[in-house]
Coordinates of C-alpha atoms and ligand atoms in Angstrom, one line a residue:
M1 CA -89.9 -101.5 -37.5
H2 CA -86.6 -103.2 -38.3
S3 CA -86.7 -106.4 -40.3
L4 CA -84.5 -108.7 -42.2
N5 CA -86.4 -108.8 -45.4
N6 CA -84.3 -110.4 -48.0
G7 CA -86.1 -113.7 -48.2
K8 CA -83.4 -115.8 -46.6
F9 CA -85.2 -116.1 -43.3
S10 CA -88.8 -117.4 -43.3
F11 CA -90.8 -117.5 -40.2
S12 CA -93.3 -120.2 -39.8
N13 CA -95.2 -119.0 -36.8
D14 CA -95.9 -116.1 -34.5
T15 CA -93.7 -117.3 -31.7
V16 CA -90.6 -117.1 -33.9
K17 CA -91.8 -113.6 -35.1
Q18 CA -92.1 -112.6 -31.5
D19 CA -88.6 -113.9 -30.6
L20 CA -87.2 -112.0 -33.6
Q21 CA -88.9 -108.9 -32.4
I22 CA -87.3 -109.2 -29.0
L23 CA -83.9 -109.9 -30.6
I24 CA -84.2 -106.7 -32.7
Q25 CA -85.2 -104.7 -29.6
A26 CA -82.2 -106.1 -27.8
L27 CA -79.9 -105.1 -30.6
D28 CA -81.4 -101.6 -30.7
S29 CA -80.7 -101.1 -27.0
S30 CA -77.0 -102.0 -27.3
I31 CA -74.6 -99.1 -27.0
S32 CA -72.4 -100.7 -29.7
G33 CA -73.3 -100.0 -33.3
I34 CA -74.3 -103.2 -35.0
I35 CA -74.7 -104.0 -38.7
L36 CA -75.3 -107.0 -40.8
T37 CA -74.0 -107.2 -44.3
D38 CA -75.1 -109.7 -47.0
N39 CA -72.1 -111.4 -48.3
Q40 CA -74.1 -113.1 -51.1
Q41 CA -75.1 -109.9 -52.8
P42 CA -72.7 -107.9 -54.9
D43 CA -70.5 -105.5 -52.9
N44 CA -71.6 -106.9 -49.6
P45 CA -74.3 -104.3 -48.7
I46 CA -75.5 -103.5 -45.3
I47 CA -78.9 -105.1 -44.7
Y48 CA -79.4 -104.2 -41.0
C49 CA -78.2 -101.5 -38.6
N50 CA -79.2 -100.8 -35.0
R51 CA -80.0 -97.4 -33.5
A52 CA -76.5 -97.1 -31.9
F53 CA -75.0 -97.4 -35.4
E54 CA -77.2 -94.5 -36.5
R55 CA -76.1 -92.5 -33.4
I56 CA -72.4 -93.2 -33.8
T57 CA -72.3 -92.4 -37.6
G58 CA -74.9 -89.6 -37.7
Y59 CA -76.5 -91.3 -40.7
Q60 CA -80.1 -92.4 -40.8
R61 CA -81.2 -95.9 -41.6
Q62 CA -82.4 -95.1 -45.0
E63 CA -79.0 -93.6 -45.9
I64 CA -77.2 -96.8 -44.6
I65 CA -79.1 -99.8 -45.8
G66 CA -77.9 -101.0 -49.1
H67 CA -74.5 -99.3 -48.9
N68 CA -71.1 -101.0 -48.5
C69 CA -69.5 -100.0 -45.2
R70 CA -66.8 -98.1 -47.0
F71 CA -68.9 -94.9 -47.0
L72 CA -67.8 -94.4 -43.4
Q73 CA -64.2 -93.7 -44.5
K74 CA -65.2 -90.9 -46.9
E75 CA -62.0 -89.9 -48.7
D76 CA -59.6 -91.4 -46.1
R77 CA -59.3 -94.6 -48.2
N78 CA -55.7 -95.6 -47.7
Q79 CA -55.9 -97.0 -44.2
K80 CA -54.3 -100.3 -44.0
E81 CA -57.1 -101.6 -41.8
R82 CA -59.4 -101.3 -44.9
F83 CA -57.4 -104.0 -46.7
M84 CA -57.3 -106.2 -43.6
L85 CA -61.2 -105.9 -43.6
S86 CA -61.6 -106.8 -47.3
Q87 CA -59.1 -109.7 -46.9
A88 CA -61.2 -111.0 -43.9
V89 CA -64.4 -110.7 -46.0
K90 CA -62.7 -112.6 -48.8
D91 CA -61.5 -115.3 -46.5
G92 CA -64.7 -115.5 -44.5
A93 CA -62.7 -114.8 -41.4
E94 CA -63.1 -112.8 -38.2
C95 CA -61.3 -109.5 -37.9
V96 CA -60.9 -106.6 -35.4
V97 CA -59.6 -103.3 -36.6
E98 CA -59.4 -99.7 -35.3
M99 CA -59.9 -97.2 -38.1
R100 CA -60.7 -93.6 -38.8
N101 CA -64.3 -93.2 -39.8
Y102 CA -66.3 -90.1 -40.5
Q103 CA -69.7 -89.1 -39.3
K104 CA -72.2 -87.7 -41.8
N105 CA -71.1 -84.1 -40.8
G106 CA -67.5 -85.0 -41.5
T107 CA -66.4 -85.3 -37.8
L108 CA -63.7 -87.9 -37.4
F109 CA -64.3 -90.8 -35.0
W110 CA -62.2 -93.7 -34.2
N111 CA -64.1 -96.9 -34.8
E112 CA -63.2 -100.2 -33.2
L113 CA -64.8 -102.6 -35.6
Y114 CA -65.3 -106.3 -34.9
M115 CA -66.4 -108.3 -38.0
S116 CA -67.5 -111.9 -37.9
P117 CA -68.9 -114.1 -40.6
I118 CA -72.3 -115.9 -40.2
K119 CA -72.1 -119.3 -42.1
D120 CA -74.7 -121.9 -43.2
E121 CA -74.4 -125.6 -42.3
H122 CA -72.1 -126.1 -45.3
G123 CA -69.7 -123.4 -44.1
N124 CA -70.7 -120.8 -46.8
V125 CA -70.6 -117.3 -45.5
L126 CA -74.0 -115.8 -45.7
F127 CA -73.7 -112.6 -43.7
F128 CA -71.2 -110.6 -41.7
I129 CA -72.0 -109.1 -38.4
G130 CA -70.2 -105.9 -37.6
V131 CA -70.0 -104.5 -34.1
Q132 CA -68.6 -101.0 -33.7
N133 CA -67.6 -98.8 -30.8
D134 CA -66.6 -95.2 -30.9
I135 CA -63.2 -95.2 -29.2
T136 CA -62.3 -91.6 -30.2
R137 CA -61.7 -90.5 -26.6
R138 CA -59.4 -93.4 -25.9
K139 CA -57.6 -92.8 -29.2
K140 CA -57.2 -89.1 -28.4
A141 CA -55.8 -89.9 -25.0
E142 CA -53.4 -92.4 -26.6
Q143 CA -52.4 -89.9 -29.2
E144 CA -51.9 -87.2 -26.5
L145 CA -49.7 -89.6 -24.6
L146 CA -47.6 -90.3 -27.7
H147 CA -47.4 -86.6 -28.4
Q148 CA -46.2 -86.0 -24.8
Q149 CA -43.7 -88.8 -25.2
D150 CA -42.5 -87.1 -28.4
I151 CA -42.2 -83.8 -26.6
M152 CA -40.3 -85.4 -23.7
E153 CA -38.0 -87.2 -26.0
S154 CA -37.2 -84.1 -28.0
Q155 CA -36.6 -82.2 -24.7
I156 CA -34.3 -84.9 -23.5
R157 CA -32.5 -84.8 -26.9
E158 CA -32.1 -81.0 -26.5
R159 CA -31.0 -81.2 -22.9
T160 CA -28.4 -83.9 -23.8
K161 CA -27.2 -81.7 -26.6
S162 CA -27.0 -78.6 -24.4
L163 CA -25.2 -80.6 -21.7
K164 CA -22.8 -81.8 -24.3
D165 CA -22.4 -78.3 -25.6
S166 CA -21.7 -76.9 -22.2
E167 CA -19.3 -79.7 -21.5
D168 CA -17.4 -78.9 -24.7
Y169 CA -17.6 -75.3 -23.8
L170 CA -16.2 -75.9 -20.3
S171 CA -13.5 -78.2 -21.5
S172 CA -12.4 -75.6 -24.1
I173 CA -12.2 -73.0 -21.2
V174 CA -10.3 -75.5 -19.0
Q175 CA -7.8 -76.2 -21.8
T176 CA -7.3 -72.5 -22.8
V177 CA -7.0 -71.1 -19.3
R178 CA -3.5 -69.9 -18.3
E179 CA -3.6 -71.6 -14.9
S180 CA -2.9 -75.2 -14.0
L181 CA -6.2 -76.9 -13.1
V182 CA -6.6 -80.2 -11.2
V183 CA -9.9 -81.9 -10.4
L184 CA -10.0 -84.2 -7.4
N185 CA -12.5 -86.7 -6.2
P186 CA -13.6 -86.6 -2.5
D187 CA -10.6 -89.0 -1.7
F188 CA -8.1 -86.5 -3.2
K189 CA -7.4 -88.6 -6.2
V190 CA -6.6 -86.7 -9.3
L191 CA -9.5 -87.2 -11.8
S192 CA -8.1 -84.9 -14.5
V193 CA -5.7 -82.1 -15.1
N194 CA -5.5 -79.6 -18.0
D195 CA -2.7 -79.3 -20.6
H196 CA -1.3 -76.2 -18.8
F197 CA -0.7 -78.3 -15.7
L198 CA 1.2 -80.9 -17.7
K199 CA 3.3 -78.1 -19.3
T200 CA 4.0 -76.2 -16.1
F201 CA 5.1 -79.2 -14.1
K202 CA 6.7 -81.0 -17.1
V203 CA 4.8 -84.2 -16.3
S204 CA 2.7 -86.7 -18.2
R205 CA -1.0 -87.4 -17.8
E206 CA -0.3 -91.0 -16.9
E207 CA 1.9 -90.1 -14.0
T208 CA -0.7 -87.6 -12.7
E209 CA -4.3 -88.8 -13.3
G210 CA -5.5 -91.5 -10.9
K211 CA -2.8 -90.7 -8.3
L212 CA -3.3 -89.2 -4.9
L213 CA -2.7 -85.4 -4.9
Y214 CA -0.2 -85.8 -2.1
E215 CA 1.8 -88.4 -3.9
L216 CA 2.5 -86.2 -7.0
G217 CA 6.1 -85.2 -7.8
N218 CA 8.2 -85.3 -4.7
G219 CA 5.3 -84.7 -2.4
Q220 CA 5.1 -81.0 -3.1
W221 CA 1.4 -80.8 -2.1
D222 CA 1.9 -82.9 1.0
I223 CA 1.7 -80.0 3.4
P224 CA -0.2 -80.5 6.7
K225 CA -1.8 -77.0 6.6
L226 CA -2.9 -77.4 2.9
K227 CA -4.2 -80.9 3.6
E228 CA -6.3 -79.6 6.5
L229 CA -7.7 -76.7 4.3
L230 CA -8.5 -79.1 1.4
E231 CA -10.2 -81.6 3.7
N232 CA -12.4 -78.9 4.9
I233 CA -13.7 -77.8 1.5
L234 CA -16.4 -80.5 1.1
P235 CA -17.8 -80.6 4.6
T236 CA -17.8 -76.8 5.1
N237 CA -17.9 -75.5 1.5
N238 CA -15.1 -73.1 2.4
P239 CA -12.7 -72.6 -0.4
V240 CA -9.0 -72.4 -0.1
E241 CA -7.8 -69.0 -1.1
E242 CA -4.4 -67.7 -2.1
F243 CA -2.4 -70.5 -0.4
E244 CA 1.3 -70.1 -1.3
V245 CA 3.6 -73.1 -1.8
E246 CA 7.3 -72.5 -2.2
H247 CA 9.0 -75.7 -3.2
D248 CA 11.8 -77.3 -5.1
F249 CA 9.7 -79.2 -7.7
P250 CA 11.1 -82.1 -9.8
H251 CA 12.0 -81.0 -13.4
I252 CA 11.2 -77.3 -12.8
G253 CA 13.2 -76.4 -9.7
K254 CA 12.4 -73.9 -7.0
K255 CA 9.1 -72.1 -7.6
L256 CA 6.4 -70.2 -5.8
M257 CA 2.9 -71.4 -6.5
L258 CA -0.4 -69.8 -5.5
L259 CA -3.2 -72.2 -4.9
N260 CA -7.0 -71.6 -4.9
A261 CA -9.4 -74.5 -4.4
H262 CA -13.2 -74.7 -4.6
R263 CA -15.9 -77.4 -4.4
I264 CA -17.5 -77.9 -7.9
E265 CA -20.7 -79.6 -8.9
L266 CA -22.3 -80.0 -12.4
E267 CA -26.0 -80.5 -12.1
G268 CA -27.0 -84.1 -13.0
Q269 CA -23.4 -85.1 -13.7
Y270 CA -21.4 -85.0 -10.5
K271 CA -21.0 -83.3 -7.2
D272 CA -18.4 -83.2 -4.5
R273 CA -15.4 -82.6 -6.7
I274 CA -12.6 -80.2 -5.8
L275 CA -11.1 -77.9 -8.4
I276 CA -7.6 -76.6 -7.7
A277 CA -6.2 -73.7 -9.7
I278 CA -2.5 -73.3 -9.4
E279 CA -0.6 -70.2 -10.6
D280 CA 3.1 -69.9 -10.9
I281 CA 3.8 -66.5 -9.2
T282 CA 7.6 -66.9 -9.0
D283 CA 8.3 -64.3 -11.7
R284 CA 5.6 -61.9 -10.4
R285 CA 6.9 -62.1 -6.9
E286 CA 10.5 -61.5 -8.1
I287 CA 9.4 -58.4 -10.1
E288 CA 7.5 -57.1 -7.0
R289 CA 10.6 -57.7 -4.9
R290 CA 12.8 -55.8 -7.4
K291 CA 10.3 -52.9 -7.5
D292 CA 10.4 -52.7 -3.7
D293 CA 14.2 -52.9 -3.7
F294 CA 14.2 -50.1 -6.3
L295 CA 11.8 -47.9 -4.2
S296 CA 13.9 -48.5 -1.1
I297 CA 17.2 -47.7 -2.8
A298 CA 15.8 -44.7 -4.7
S299 CA 14.3 -43.2 -1.5
H300 CA 17.5 -43.7 0.4
E301 CA 19.5 -42.2 -2.4
L302 CA 17.2 -39.2 -2.6
K303 CA 17.1 -38.7 1.1
T304 CA 20.8 -38.0 1.5
P305 CA 21.1 -35.0 -0.9
L306 CA 17.7 -33.7 0.2
T307 CA 18.8 -33.6 3.8
T308 CA 21.8 -31.5 2.7
I309 CA 19.5 -29.2 0.6
K310 CA 17.2 -28.9 3.6
G311 CA 20.2 -27.9 5.8
Y312 CA 21.4 -25.3 3.3
V313 CA 17.9 -23.8 3.0
Q314 CA 17.7 -23.5 6.8
M315 CA 21.2 -22.0 6.8
M316 CA 20.1 -19.5 4.2
Q317 CA 17.1 -18.6 6.2
R318 CA 19.3 -18.0 9.3
L319 CA 21.8 -15.9 7.3
L320 CA 19.1 -13.9 5.6
P321 CA 20.6 -10.4 5.1
A322 CA 18.5 -7.7 6.8
N323 CA 18.1 -5.8 3.5
A324 CA 17.0 -8.8 1.5
S325 CA 14.2 -8.1 -0.9
D326 CA 10.7 -9.4 -0.3
K327 CA 10.9 -11.4 -3.5
Y328 CA 14.1 -13.0 -2.2
K329 CA 12.4 -13.8 1.1
D330 CA 9.4 -15.2 -0.6
I331 CA 11.5 -17.5 -2.8
L332 CA 13.4 -18.8 0.2
R333 CA 10.1 -19.4 2.1
K334 CA 8.6 -21.3 -0.8
T335 CA 11.8 -23.3 -1.3
G336 CA 11.6 -24.3 2.4
I337 CA 7.9 -25.5 2.0
Y338 CA 8.6 -27.5 -1.1
V339 CA 11.8 -29.1 0.4
E340 CA 9.7 -30.1 3.4
R341 CA 7.0 -31.6 1.1
L342 CA 9.6 -33.6 -0.8
N343 CA 11.1 -34.6 2.5
N344 CA 7.7 -35.9 3.7
L345 CA 7.1 -37.9 0.5
I346 CA 10.5 -39.5 0.7
A347 CA 10.0 -40.2 4.4
E348 CA 6.7 -42.0 3.4
L349 CA 8.5 -44.1 0.8
L350 CA 11.2 -45.0 3.2
D351 CA 8.6 -45.9 5.9
M352 CA 6.9 -48.1 3.4
S353 CA 10.0 -50.0 2.3
R354 CA 11.0 -50.4 5.9
I355 CA 7.6 -51.9 6.6
Q356 CA 7.9 -54.1 3.5
T357 CA 11.2 -55.5 4.7
G358 CA 10.0 -55.8 8.3
N359 CA 12.6 -53.2 9.3
I360 CA 10.3 -50.7 11.0
E361 CA 11.7 -50.0 14.4
L362 CA 9.5 -48.8 17.2
H363 CA 11.1 -46.7 19.9
K364 CA 8.6 -47.1 22.7
E365 CA 8.6 -44.6 25.5
T366 CA 5.9 -43.4 27.9
F367 CA 4.6 -40.0 26.8
D368 CA 1.5 -37.7 27.3
F369 CA -0.8 -38.9 24.6
D370 CA -3.3 -36.1 24.9
S371 CA -0.6 -33.4 24.7
A372 CA 1.1 -35.1 21.8
V373 CA -2.2 -35.0 19.9
K374 CA -2.9 -31.4 20.9
E375 CA 0.5 -30.4 19.6
A376 CA 0.1 -32.3 16.3
V377 CA -3.3 -30.6 15.8
E378 CA -1.8 -27.1 16.6
N379 CA 1.0 -27.7 14.1
I380 CA -1.4 -28.7 11.3
Q381 CA -3.8 -25.9 12.2
S382 CA -1.0 -23.3 12.0
A383 CA -0.3 -24.5 8.4
T384 CA -4.0 -24.4 7.2
K385 CA -6.2 -21.4 6.8
T386 CA -9.0 -23.2 5.1
H387 CA -10.1 -25.6 7.9
Q388 CA -10.8 -25.3 11.6
I389 CA -9.7 -28.4 13.5
N390 CA -11.6 -29.0 16.7
L391 CA -10.0 -31.2 19.4
Q392 CA -12.4 -32.7 21.9
G393 CA -12.3 -35.2 24.8
S394 CA -9.3 -36.9 26.3
A395 CA -7.7 -40.3 26.2
T396 CA -4.7 -40.5 28.5
N397 CA -1.7 -38.6 29.6
S398 CA 0.4 -41.6 29.9
Y399 CA 0.8 -43.9 26.9
T400 CA 3.7 -46.2 26.1
G401 CA 4.5 -46.3 22.4
D402 CA 6.5 -44.8 19.6
E403 CA 5.5 -41.1 19.9
S404 CA 6.8 -39.9 16.5
H405 CA 5.1 -42.8 14.7
I406 CA 1.8 -42.1 16.5
V407 CA 2.1 -38.4 15.7
Q408 CA 2.8 -39.4 12.1
V409 CA -0.6 -41.3 12.0
I410 CA -2.5 -38.3 13.5
N411 CA -0.8 -36.0 10.9
N412 CA -1.6 -38.3 8.1
L413 CA -5.3 -38.6 9.1
L414 CA -5.6 -34.8 9.6
S415 CA -4.0 -33.9 6.3
N416 CA -6.2 -36.4 4.5
A417 CA -9.3 -34.9 6.3
I418 CA -8.3 -31.5 5.0
K419 CA -7.2 -32.7 1.5
Y420 CA -10.3 -34.8 0.8
A421 CA -12.8 -32.2 2.2
P422 CA -11.9 -29.1 0.2
E423 CA -15.5 -27.7 0.4
S424 CA -16.0 -28.0 4.1
G425 CA -14.1 -26.2 6.8
E426 CA -14.5 -28.4 9.8
V427 CA -12.4 -31.3 11.1
L428 CA -13.1 -32.9 14.5
V429 CA -10.6 -34.9 16.4
Y430 CA -12.1 -36.8 19.3
L431 CA -10.2 -38.5 22.0
S432 CA -11.7 -41.1 24.3
R433 CA -11.2 -44.1 26.5
V434 CA -13.1 -47.4 25.7
S435 CA -12.4 -50.1 28.3
N436 CA -8.7 -50.5 28.4
F437 CA -8.2 -48.9 25.0
L438 CA -7.7 -45.3 23.9
K439 CA -9.6 -44.2 20.9
V440 CA -8.9 -41.5 18.4
S441 CA -11.4 -40.4 15.8
V442 CA -10.8 -37.9 13.0
S443 CA -13.9 -36.8 11.2
D444 CA -14.4 -34.7 8.2
K445 CA -17.4 -33.6 6.2
G446 CA -15.8 -34.3 2.8
M447 CA -16.5 -36.5 -0.1
G448 CA -16.5 -39.8 1.8
I449 CA -15.5 -43.2 0.6
K450 CA -17.6 -45.9 -1.1
M451 CA -18.1 -49.2 0.7
E452 CA -16.2 -51.2 -1.8
D453 CA -13.1 -48.9 -1.4
Q454 CA -13.1 -48.8 2.4
K455 CA -11.0 -51.9 2.8
K456 CA -8.7 -51.2 -0.2
I457 CA -7.6 -47.7 0.9
F458 CA -5.3 -49.4 3.5
E459 CA -3.5 -51.3 0.8
R460 CA -0.2 -50.0 -0.7
F461 CA -0.6 -47.6 -3.6
Y462 CA -4.4 -47.8 -3.6
R463 CA -6.2 -44.5 -4.4
V464 CA -9.8 -44.2 -5.1
G465 CA -10.2 -44.0 -8.9
E466 CA -12.1 -40.8 -9.6
I467 CA -10.0 -38.6 -7.3
Q468 CA -6.6 -39.7 -8.5
Q469 CA -6.1 -36.7 -10.8
R470 CA -7.6 -34.1 -8.6
F471 CA -5.5 -34.6 -5.5
P472 CA -1.8 -35.2 -5.2
G473 CA -0.6 -38.3 -3.4
M474 CA 1.0 -41.8 -3.6
G475 CA -1.6 -43.9 -1.9
I476 CA 0.9 -44.9 0.8
G477 CA -0.1 -42.9 3.9
L478 CA -3.0 -45.1 5.1
Y479 CA -1.0 -48.2 4.5
V480 CA 1.8 -46.9 6.7
C481 CA -0.7 -45.7 9.4
D482 CA -2.4 -49.1 9.4
Q483 CA 1.0 -50.9 9.9
I484 CA 2.0 -48.5 12.6
I485 CA -1.2 -49.0 14.5
K486 CA -1.0 -52.7 14.1
N487 CA 2.6 -52.7 15.3
H488 CA 1.2 -51.1 18.5
G489 CA -1.4 -53.9 18.8
G490 CA -4.3 -51.6 17.8
T491 CA -6.7 -51.3 14.9
L492 CA -7.4 -48.6 12.3
W493 CA -10.7 -48.4 10.4
V494 CA -12.9 -46.1 8.6
E495 CA -16.6 -45.3 8.7
S496 CA -18.0 -43.4 5.8
E497 CA -20.8 -42.8 3.3
P498 CA -20.1 -41.2 -0.1
G499 CA -20.8 -37.5 0.0
R500 CA -21.2 -37.4 3.8
G501 CA -17.6 -37.3 5.1
A502 CA -15.4 -39.9 6.6
T503 CA -14.4 -40.8 10.2
F504 CA -11.1 -42.6 10.6
N505 CA -10.8 -44.3 14.0
F506 CA -8.0 -46.1 15.7
T507 CA -7.8 -47.8 19.1
L508 CA -4.6 -48.7 21.0
P509 CA -4.5 -51.0 23.9
L510 CA -3.4 -49.3 27.1
D511 CA -0.6 -50.9 29.0
E512 CA -2.2 -51.5 32.5
R513 CA 1.0 -50.7 34.4
T514 CA 1.6 -47.3 32.7
S515 CA -2.0 -46.3 32.4
D516 CA -2.8 -43.1 34.3
E517 CA -5.7 -44.8 36.1
Q518 CA -3.3 -47.1 38.0
Ligands
ADP601 P1 -3.0 -40.5 -0.7 O1 -3.7 -39.5 0.2 O2 -1.6 -40.2 -0.9 O3 -3.7 -40.9 -1.9 P2 -3.6 -42.4 1.5 O4 -3.0 -43.8 1.7 O5 -3.5 -41.5 2.6 O6 -2.9 -41.9 0.2 O7 -5.1 -42.6 1.1 C1 -5.5 -43.5 0.2 C2 -6.8 -43.1 -0.5 O8 -7.9 -43.1 0.5 C3 -6.8 -41.7 -1.0 O9 -6.3 -41.6 -2.3 C4 -8.3 -41.4 -1.0 O10 -8.9 -41.9 -2.1 C5 -8.8 -42.1 0.2 N1 -8.9 -41.3 1.4 C6 -8.1 -41.2 2.4 N2 -8.6 -40.3 3.4 C7 -9.8 -39.9 2.9 C8 -10.8 -39.0 3.5 N3 -10.6 -38.4 4.6 N4 -11.9 -38.8 2.7 C9 -12.1 -39.4 1.6 N5 -11.1 -40.3 1.0 C10 -10.0 -40.5 1.7

């Protein structure tokens, strides 16, 4: 049984004893730990503890009574709350602290301790009552929260740093890039430009940034078509690609600029900006023009003497003496072949430069298309022993177009089909009618063409990388074919898979009036 047995309380009768008993039972059923300390004895020892105190601390009553409360702190003595407690004891004042305490087995628990003095009628402090609650769970949750806050703060710090780093990184790219860059807001006001822009257009930042794009310089960008394309970028996300502006700019004169514009967005910072990259292609275009001029002049200059040589070779063949040696005949035959090959190469170059300058002339006449193709196939067949060319189907016997150019296309496709299929002996030429178009397909079973090359082979000088060395050629033939077909209002395209051959197709619209169906 618990009792306060230090002689300060004396009980005169049984009723009081009974009351006291109830009081002690009440204290024992409290879930808070409760102690009484005797302030008048040295070191303020504990003179009473309830059951909850035993449960919270893990000590038993006999290990508690007589001790100063400090045993609960074990070695963890430097908590500031301890000094607050001893100050309160000294002052005889109330005090609430939260401190780290340790159970008998060493387990830490957070103790919310409420200390209050019990005084006699003269105000002398006789006892202290201490009420304690184990708030470890709450404390843990608080600490967890703080920890999470720390983690979040450090993540934010890192993110800010990495954003700053990427911004520095981006701005160093923007400053080093050899293109003029302009960033616009959705109202087409210039937000910023890079140094290269200022250098290229010989303008200052002040006269550029904050201005409307269309007001810059002498209105060089105020072009209705460009405006329309730029205005479309944000709503449709369609970039402006390779837009050429030829203009007499202030300070720098007549220049040709190439514009590309895209919508840009930097997560968390901004969206709906437009980045314009401007490249001065005046010099490049001039060099290209000179190269084209050179090719055109060179092929013209070569053509004249070659035509003379061709004539002489033909003359020599006609005047061949009856008793000429086989070696002599063979040399003459080979000379004829090589002169013809050279002639074709130069003709290709001339065609190309005529196309480049827009000087290709079509002599349109009505001719028997099927027969022209048949003749072209026979001609090529007579010159090749390695391949069998199969001609199937029919298109029309009355087509109006430039016969020699169309035949040139057929010849080109056939010689490619033979050249790029050295291991297979078959070529198929298929003629057909599709609606009011004629269609020609030339199929081989050769090496085929990769998807990424299929568009490019129709460009000037493009040859597929890995075959450049193995097969002679200049990469002009298909470009010329494509232009010829386009000039007739038709389309030329290829279907192919690497290693499984290629089929080159073209369609030509049939003139209703001259079509043989009419
Ligand atoms: P060239 O034959 O002189 O290189 P072309 O313009 O006729 O020039 O052809 C361009 C490129 O297309 C060729 O270099 C070749 O890589 C590819 N090519 C053309 N025809 C075929 C074909 N039938 N099969 C595979 N590749 C082809």
